[in-house]
PDB file of C-alpha atoms in Angstrom:
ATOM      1  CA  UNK A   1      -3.572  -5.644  -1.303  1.00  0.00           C
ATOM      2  CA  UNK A   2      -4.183  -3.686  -4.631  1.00  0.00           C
ATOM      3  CA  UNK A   3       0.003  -4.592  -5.398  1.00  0.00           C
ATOM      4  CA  UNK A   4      -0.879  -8.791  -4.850  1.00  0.00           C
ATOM      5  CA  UNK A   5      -4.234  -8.088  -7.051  1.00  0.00           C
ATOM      6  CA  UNK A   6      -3.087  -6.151  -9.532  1.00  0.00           C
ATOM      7  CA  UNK A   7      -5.088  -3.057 -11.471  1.00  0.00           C
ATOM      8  CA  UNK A   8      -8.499  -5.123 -12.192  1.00  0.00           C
ATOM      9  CA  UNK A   9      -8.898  -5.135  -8.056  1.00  0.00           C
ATOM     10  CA  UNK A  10     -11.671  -2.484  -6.803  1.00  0.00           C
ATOM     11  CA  UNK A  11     -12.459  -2.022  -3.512  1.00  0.00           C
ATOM     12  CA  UNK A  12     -15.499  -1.293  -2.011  1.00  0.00           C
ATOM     13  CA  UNK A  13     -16.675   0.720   0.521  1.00  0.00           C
ATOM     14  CA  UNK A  14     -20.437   1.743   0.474  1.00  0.00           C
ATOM     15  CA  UNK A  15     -20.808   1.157  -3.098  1.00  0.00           C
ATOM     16  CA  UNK A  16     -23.000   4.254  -4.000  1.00  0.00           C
ATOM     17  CA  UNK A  17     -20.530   4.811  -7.279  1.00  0.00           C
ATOM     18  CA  UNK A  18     -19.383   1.241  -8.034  1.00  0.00           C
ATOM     19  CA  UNK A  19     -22.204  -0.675  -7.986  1.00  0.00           C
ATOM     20  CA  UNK A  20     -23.880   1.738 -11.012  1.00  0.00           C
ATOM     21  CA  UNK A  21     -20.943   1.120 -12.906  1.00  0.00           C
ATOM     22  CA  UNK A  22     -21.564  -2.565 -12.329  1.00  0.00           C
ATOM     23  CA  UNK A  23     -24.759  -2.132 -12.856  1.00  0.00           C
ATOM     24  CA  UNK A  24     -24.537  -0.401 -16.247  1.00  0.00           C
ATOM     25  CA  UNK A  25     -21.223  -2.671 -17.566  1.00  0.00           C
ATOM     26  CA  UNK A  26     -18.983   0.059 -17.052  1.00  0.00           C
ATOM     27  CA  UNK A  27     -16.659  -1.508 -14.386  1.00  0.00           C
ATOM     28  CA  UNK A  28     -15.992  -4.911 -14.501  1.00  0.00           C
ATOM     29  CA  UNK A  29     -13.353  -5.738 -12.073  1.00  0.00           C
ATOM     30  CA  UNK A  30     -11.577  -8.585 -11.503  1.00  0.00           C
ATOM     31  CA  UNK A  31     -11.439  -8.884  -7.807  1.00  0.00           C
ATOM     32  CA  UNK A  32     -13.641  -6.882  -5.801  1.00  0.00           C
ATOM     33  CA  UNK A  33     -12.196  -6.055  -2.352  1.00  0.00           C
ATOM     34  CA  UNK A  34     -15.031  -5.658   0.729  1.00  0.00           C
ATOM     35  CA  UNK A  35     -13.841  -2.807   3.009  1.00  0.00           C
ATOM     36  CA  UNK A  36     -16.266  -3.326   5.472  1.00  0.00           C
ATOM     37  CA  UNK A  37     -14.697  -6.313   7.350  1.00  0.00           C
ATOM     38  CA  UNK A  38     -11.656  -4.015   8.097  1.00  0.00           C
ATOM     39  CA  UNK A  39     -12.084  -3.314  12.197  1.00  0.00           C
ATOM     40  CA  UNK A  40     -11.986  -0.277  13.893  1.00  0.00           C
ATOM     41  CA  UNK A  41     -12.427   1.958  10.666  1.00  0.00           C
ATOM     42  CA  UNK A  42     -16.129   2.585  11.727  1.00  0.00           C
ATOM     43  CA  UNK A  43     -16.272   5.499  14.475  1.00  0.00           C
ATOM     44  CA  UNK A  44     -17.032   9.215  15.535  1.00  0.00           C
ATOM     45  CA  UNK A  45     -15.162   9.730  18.605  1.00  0.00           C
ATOM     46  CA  UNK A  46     -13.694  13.241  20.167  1.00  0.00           C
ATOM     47  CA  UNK A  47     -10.365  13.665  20.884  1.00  0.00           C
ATOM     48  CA  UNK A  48      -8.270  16.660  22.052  1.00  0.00           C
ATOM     49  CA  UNK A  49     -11.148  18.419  20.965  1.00  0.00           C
ATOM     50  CA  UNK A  50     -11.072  17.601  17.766  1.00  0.00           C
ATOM     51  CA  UNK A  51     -14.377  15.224  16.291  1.00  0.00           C
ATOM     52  CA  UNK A  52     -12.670  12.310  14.356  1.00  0.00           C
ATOM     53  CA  UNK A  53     -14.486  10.136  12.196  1.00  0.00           C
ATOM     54  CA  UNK A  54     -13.493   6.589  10.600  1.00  0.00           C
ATOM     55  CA  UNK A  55     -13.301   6.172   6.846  1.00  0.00           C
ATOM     56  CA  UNK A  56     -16.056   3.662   7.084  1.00  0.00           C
ATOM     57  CA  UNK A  57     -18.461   5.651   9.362  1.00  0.00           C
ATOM     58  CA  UNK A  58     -21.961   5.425   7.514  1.00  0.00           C
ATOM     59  CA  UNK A  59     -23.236   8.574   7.286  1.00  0.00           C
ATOM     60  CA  UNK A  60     -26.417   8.057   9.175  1.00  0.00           C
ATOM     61  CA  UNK A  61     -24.460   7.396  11.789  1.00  0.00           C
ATOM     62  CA  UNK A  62     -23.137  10.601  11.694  1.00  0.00           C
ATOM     63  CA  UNK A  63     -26.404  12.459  11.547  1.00  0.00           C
ATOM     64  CA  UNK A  64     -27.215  10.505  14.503  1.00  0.00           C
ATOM     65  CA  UNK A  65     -24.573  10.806  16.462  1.00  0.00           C
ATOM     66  CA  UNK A  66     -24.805  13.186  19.953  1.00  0.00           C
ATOM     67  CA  UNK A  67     -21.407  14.557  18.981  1.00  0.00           C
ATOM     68  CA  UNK A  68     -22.180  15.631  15.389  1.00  0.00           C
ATOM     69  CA  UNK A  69     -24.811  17.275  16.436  1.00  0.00           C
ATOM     70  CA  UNK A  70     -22.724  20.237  18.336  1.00  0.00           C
ATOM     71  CA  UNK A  71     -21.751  21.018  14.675  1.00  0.00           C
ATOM     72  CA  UNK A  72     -24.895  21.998  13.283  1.00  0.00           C
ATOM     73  CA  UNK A  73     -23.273  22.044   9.820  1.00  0.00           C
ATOM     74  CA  UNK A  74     -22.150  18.914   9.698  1.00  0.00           C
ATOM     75  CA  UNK A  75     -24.948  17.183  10.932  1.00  0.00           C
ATOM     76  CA  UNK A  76     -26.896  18.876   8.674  1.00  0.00           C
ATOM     77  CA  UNK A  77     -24.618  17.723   5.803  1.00  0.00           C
ATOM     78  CA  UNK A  78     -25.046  14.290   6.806  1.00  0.00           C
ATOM     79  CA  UNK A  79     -28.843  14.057   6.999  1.00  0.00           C
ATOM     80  CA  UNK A  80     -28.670  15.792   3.348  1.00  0.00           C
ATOM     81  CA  UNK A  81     -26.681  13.042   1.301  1.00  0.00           C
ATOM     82  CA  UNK A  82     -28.874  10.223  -0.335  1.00  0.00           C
ATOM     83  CA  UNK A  83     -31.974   9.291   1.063  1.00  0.00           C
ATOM     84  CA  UNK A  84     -32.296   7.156   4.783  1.00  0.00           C
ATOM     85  CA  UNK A  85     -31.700   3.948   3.237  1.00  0.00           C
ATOM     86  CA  UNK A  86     -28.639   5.000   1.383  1.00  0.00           C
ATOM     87  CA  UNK A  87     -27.189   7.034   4.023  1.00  0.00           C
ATOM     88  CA  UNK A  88     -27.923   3.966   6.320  1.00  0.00           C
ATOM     89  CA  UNK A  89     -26.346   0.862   4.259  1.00  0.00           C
ATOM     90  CA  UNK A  90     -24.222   2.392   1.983  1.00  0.00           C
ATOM     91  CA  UNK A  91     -23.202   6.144   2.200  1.00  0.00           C
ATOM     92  CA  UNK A  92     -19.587   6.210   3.720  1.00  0.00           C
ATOM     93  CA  UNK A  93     -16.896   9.055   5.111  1.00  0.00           C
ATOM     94  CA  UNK A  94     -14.289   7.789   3.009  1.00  0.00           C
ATOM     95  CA  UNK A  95     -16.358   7.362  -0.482  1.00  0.00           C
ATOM     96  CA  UNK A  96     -17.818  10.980   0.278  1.00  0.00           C
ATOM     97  CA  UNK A  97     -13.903  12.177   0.816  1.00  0.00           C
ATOM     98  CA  UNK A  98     -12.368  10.058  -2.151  1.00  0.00           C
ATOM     99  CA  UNK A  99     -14.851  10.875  -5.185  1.00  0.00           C
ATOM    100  CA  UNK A 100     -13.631  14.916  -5.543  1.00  0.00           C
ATOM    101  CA  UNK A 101     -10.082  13.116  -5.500  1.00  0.00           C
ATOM    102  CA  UNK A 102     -11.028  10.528  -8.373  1.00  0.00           C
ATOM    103  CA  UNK A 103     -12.514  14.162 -10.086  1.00  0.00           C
ATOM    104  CA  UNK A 104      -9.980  16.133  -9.925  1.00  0.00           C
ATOM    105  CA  UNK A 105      -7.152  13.064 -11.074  1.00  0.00           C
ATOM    106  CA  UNK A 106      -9.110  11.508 -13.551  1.00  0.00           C
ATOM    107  CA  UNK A 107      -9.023   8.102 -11.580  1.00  0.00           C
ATOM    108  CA  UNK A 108     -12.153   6.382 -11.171  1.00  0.00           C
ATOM    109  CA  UNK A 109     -12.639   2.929  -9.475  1.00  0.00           C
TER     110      UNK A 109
END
């Protein structure tokens, strides 16, 4: 999708660091791409013994979920970022995962 769209396409996942750079004029794409209609990327499931979360899994859902909670750690991560309502509407897996990337490149949205 970003190849039809071109360079001035963002996408957007929770929206906890595009939407201040909206906010403040910093980003101004061109097309703004809603991740959140993409199925099946929203889940916490075990597998092989392994936990396995989707890129879009909110992360209220993790702190809620009866799984995470045999990890003490990472439920306790979970609860930690943002406050409820961010953690609830906004706060993804995937943003959390992608933002040290965008650090440590240089690339933002």
């Amino acid at each position: 999708m970003l190849g039809q769209l071109g360079e001035g396409a963002k996408f957007l996942a929770g929206g906890q660091s595009l939407i201040p750079l909206l906010k403040l004029r910093f980003a101004n794409p061109e097309h703004l791409v809603d991740l959140n209609f993409i199925p099946d990327t929203s889940f916490i499931k075990e597998d092989l013994g392994a936990l396995r979360f989707g890129a879009m899994t909110r992360h209220a859902e993790i702190e809620h979920s009866a799984l995470a909670k045999n990890i003490p750690v990472l439920h306790d991560c979970a609860a930690g970022i943002a406050d409820m309502q961010v953690r609830s509407a906004q706060s993804r897996r995937g943003g959390s995962l992608l933002r040290p990337i965008q650090a440590a490149t240089g690339r933002t949205h």
